[in-house]
Coordinates of N, CA and C in Angstrom, one line a residue:
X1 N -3.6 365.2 20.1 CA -2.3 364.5 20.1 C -2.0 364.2 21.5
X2 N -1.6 363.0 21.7 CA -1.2 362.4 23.3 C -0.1 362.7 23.9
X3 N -0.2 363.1 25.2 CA 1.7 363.2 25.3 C 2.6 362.2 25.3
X4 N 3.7 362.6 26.0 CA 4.6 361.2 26.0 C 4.1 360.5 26.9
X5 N 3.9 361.4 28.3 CA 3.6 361.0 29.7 C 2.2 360.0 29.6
X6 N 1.2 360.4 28.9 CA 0.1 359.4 28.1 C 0.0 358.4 27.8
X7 N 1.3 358.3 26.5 CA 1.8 357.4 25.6 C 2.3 355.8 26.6
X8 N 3.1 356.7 27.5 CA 3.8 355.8 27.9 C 3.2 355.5 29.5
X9 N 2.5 356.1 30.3 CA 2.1 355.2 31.5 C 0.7 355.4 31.3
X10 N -0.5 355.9 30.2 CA -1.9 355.6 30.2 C -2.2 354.5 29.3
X11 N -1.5 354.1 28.6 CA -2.3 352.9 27.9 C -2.0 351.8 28.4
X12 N -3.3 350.9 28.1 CA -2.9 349.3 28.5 C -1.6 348.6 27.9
X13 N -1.1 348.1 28.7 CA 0.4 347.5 27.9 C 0.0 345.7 28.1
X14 N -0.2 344.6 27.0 CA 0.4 343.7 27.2 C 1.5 342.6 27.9
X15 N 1.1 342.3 29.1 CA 2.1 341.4 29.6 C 3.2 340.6 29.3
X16 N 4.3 340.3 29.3 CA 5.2 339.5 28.8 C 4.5 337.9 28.9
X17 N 4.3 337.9 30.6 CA 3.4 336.6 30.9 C 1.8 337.0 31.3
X18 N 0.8 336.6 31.0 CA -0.3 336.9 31.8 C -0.4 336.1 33.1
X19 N 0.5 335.4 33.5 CA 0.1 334.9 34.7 C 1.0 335.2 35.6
X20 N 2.3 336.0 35.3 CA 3.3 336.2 36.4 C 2.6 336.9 37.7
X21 N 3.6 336.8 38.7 CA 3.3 337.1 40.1 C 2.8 338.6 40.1
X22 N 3.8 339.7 40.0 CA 3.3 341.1 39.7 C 3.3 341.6 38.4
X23 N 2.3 342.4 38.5 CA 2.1 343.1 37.2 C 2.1 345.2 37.6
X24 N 2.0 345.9 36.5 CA 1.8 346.9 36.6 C 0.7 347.5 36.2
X25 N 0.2 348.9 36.6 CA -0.9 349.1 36.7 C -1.2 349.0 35.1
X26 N -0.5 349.4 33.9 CA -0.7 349.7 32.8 C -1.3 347.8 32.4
X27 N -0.1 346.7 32.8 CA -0.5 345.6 32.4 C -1.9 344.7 32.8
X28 N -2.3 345.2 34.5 CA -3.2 345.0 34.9 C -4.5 345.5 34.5
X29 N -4.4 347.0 33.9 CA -5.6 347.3 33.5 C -5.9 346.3 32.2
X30 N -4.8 346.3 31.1 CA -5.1 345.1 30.0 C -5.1 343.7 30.0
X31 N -5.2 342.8 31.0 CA -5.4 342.0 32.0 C -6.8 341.6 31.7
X32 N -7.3 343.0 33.0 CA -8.7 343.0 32.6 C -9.7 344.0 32.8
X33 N -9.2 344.4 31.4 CA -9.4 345.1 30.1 C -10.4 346.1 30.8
X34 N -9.9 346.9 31.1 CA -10.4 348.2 31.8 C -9.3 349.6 31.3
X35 N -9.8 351.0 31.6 CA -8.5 351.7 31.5 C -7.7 352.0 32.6
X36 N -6.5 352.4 32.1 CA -5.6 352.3 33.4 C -6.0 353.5 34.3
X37 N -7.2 355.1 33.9 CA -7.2 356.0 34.5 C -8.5 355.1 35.6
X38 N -9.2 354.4 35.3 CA -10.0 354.0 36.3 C -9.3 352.9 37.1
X39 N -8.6 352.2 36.9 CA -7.7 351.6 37.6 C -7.3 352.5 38.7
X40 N -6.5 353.0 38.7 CA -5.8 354.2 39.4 C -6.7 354.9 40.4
X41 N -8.0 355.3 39.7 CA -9.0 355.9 40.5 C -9.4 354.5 41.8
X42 N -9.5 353.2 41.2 CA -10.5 352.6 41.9 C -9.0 352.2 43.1
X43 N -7.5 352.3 42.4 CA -6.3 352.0 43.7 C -6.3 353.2 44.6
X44 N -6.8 353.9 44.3 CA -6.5 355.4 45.0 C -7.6 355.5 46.2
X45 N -9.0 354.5 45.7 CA -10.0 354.5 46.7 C -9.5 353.3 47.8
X46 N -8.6 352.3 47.0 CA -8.8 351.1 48.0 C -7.1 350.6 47.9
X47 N -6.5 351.2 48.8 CA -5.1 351.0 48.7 C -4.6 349.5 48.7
X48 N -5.3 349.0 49.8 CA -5.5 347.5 50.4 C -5.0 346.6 48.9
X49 N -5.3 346.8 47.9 CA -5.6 346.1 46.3 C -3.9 346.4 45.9
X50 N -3.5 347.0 45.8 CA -2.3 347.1 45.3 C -1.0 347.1 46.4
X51 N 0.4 347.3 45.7 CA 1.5 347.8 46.5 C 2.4 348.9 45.8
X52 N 3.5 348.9 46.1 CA 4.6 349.7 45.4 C 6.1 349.2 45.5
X53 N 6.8 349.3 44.8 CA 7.8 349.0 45.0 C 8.8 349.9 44.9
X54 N 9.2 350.1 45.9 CA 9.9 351.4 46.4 C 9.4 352.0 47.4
X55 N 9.8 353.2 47.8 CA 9.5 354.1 48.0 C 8.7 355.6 46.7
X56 N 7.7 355.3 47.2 CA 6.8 356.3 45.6 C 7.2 355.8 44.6
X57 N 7.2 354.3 44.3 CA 7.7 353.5 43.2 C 6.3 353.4 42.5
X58 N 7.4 352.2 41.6 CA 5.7 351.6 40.7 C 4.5 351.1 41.2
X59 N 3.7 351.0 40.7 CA 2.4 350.8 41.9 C 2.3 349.7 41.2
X60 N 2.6 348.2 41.9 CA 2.3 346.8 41.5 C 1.0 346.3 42.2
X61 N 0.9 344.8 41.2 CA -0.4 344.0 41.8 C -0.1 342.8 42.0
X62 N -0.4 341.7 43.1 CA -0.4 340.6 42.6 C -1.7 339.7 42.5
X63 N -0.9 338.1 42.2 CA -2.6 337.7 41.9 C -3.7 337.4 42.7
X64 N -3.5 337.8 44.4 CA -4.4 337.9 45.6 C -4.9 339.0 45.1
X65 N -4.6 340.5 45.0 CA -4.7 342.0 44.7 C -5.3 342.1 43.5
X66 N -5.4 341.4 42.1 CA -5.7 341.3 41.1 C -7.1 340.8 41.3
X67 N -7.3 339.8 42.0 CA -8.8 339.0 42.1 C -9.4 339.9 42.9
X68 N -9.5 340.6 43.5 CA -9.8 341.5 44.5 C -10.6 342.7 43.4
X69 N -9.5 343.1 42.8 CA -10.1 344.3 41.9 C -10.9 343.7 40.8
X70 N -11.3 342.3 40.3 CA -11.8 341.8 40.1 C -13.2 341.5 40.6
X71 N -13.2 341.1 41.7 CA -14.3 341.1 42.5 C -14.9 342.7 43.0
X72 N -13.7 343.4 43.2 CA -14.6 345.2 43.4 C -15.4 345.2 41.8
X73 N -14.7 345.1 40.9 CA -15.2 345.4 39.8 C -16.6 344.8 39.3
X74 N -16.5 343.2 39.7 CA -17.8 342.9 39.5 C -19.2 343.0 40.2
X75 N -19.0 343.8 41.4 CA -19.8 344.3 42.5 C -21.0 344.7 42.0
X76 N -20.9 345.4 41.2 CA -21.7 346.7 40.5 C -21.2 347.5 40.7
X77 N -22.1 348.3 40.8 CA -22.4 350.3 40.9 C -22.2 350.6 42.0
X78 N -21.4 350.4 42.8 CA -21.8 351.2 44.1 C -22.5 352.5 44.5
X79 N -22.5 353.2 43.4 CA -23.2 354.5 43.6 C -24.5 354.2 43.4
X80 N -25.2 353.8 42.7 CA -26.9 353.5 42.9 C -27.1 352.0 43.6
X81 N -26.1 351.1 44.2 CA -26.6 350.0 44.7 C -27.2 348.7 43.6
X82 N -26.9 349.1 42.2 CA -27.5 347.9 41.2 C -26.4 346.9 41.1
X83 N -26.9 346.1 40.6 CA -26.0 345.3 40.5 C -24.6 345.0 39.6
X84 N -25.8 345.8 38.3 CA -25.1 346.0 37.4 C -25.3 347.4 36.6
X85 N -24.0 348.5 36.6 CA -24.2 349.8 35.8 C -25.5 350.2 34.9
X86 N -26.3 350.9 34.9 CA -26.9 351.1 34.1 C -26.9 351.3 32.5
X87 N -27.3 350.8 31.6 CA -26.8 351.3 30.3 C -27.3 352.4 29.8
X88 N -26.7 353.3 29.1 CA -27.8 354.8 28.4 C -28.5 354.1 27.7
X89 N -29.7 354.7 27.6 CA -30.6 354.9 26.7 C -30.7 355.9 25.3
X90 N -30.7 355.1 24.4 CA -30.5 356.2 22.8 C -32.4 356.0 22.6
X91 N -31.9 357.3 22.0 CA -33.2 357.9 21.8 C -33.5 357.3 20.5
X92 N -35.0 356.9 20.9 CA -35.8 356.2 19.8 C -35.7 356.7 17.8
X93 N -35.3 356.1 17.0 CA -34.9 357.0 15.7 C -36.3 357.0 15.1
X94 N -36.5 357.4 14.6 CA -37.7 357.9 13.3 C -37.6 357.4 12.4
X95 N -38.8 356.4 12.7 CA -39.5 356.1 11.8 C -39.3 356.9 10.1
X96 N -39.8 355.7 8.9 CA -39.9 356.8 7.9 C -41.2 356.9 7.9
X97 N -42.5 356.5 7.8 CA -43.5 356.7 8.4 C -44.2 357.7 9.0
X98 N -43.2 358.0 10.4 CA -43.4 359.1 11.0 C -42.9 360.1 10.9
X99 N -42.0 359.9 9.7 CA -41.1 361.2 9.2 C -41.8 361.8 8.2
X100 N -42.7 361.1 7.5 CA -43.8 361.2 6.4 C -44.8 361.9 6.5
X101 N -45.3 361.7 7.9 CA -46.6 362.5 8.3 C -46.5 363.6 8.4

């Protein structure tokens, strides 16, 4: 069961507008369509991408900051340098054949 705190700032939330000026991190991740905990992870590595409003306020985006995390996102992997994530590999199923023998 999710908490409140979950309910209400981890899921993607639907925009009123998808093109308005700022968005929040919850609307941004459903934007584009990512989760908001990796959102957060990838604001937390690269502050430069977002702002706040306030003091320890909401952590907003706009649509310079938006394209940005767009373009980090499409980079690849930075951790192995591919271009693109690797996908897992599922293990080969059995044959009936080979289940026969």
């Amino acid at each position: 069961m999710a908490t409140r705190a979950y309910e209400r700032y981890g899921v993607p939330v639907p925009p009123q507008d998808p093109n308005q000026e700022f968005m929040t991190v919850q609307e941004t991740a459903y934007v584009l369509k990512c989760s908001v905990s990796w959102l957060r992870r990838l604001l937390r590595a690269n502050p430069h991408l977002c702002g706040r409003n306030g003091s320890r306020g909401r952590i907003t985006t706009n649509r310079e900051q938006r394209a940005g995390i767009h373009e980090a996102r499409s980079a690849g992997d930075p951790r192995r340098g591919r271009t693109f994530p690797r996908q897992r590999r599922h293990p080969a199923s059995r044959t009936t054949a080979a289940a026969g023998a």
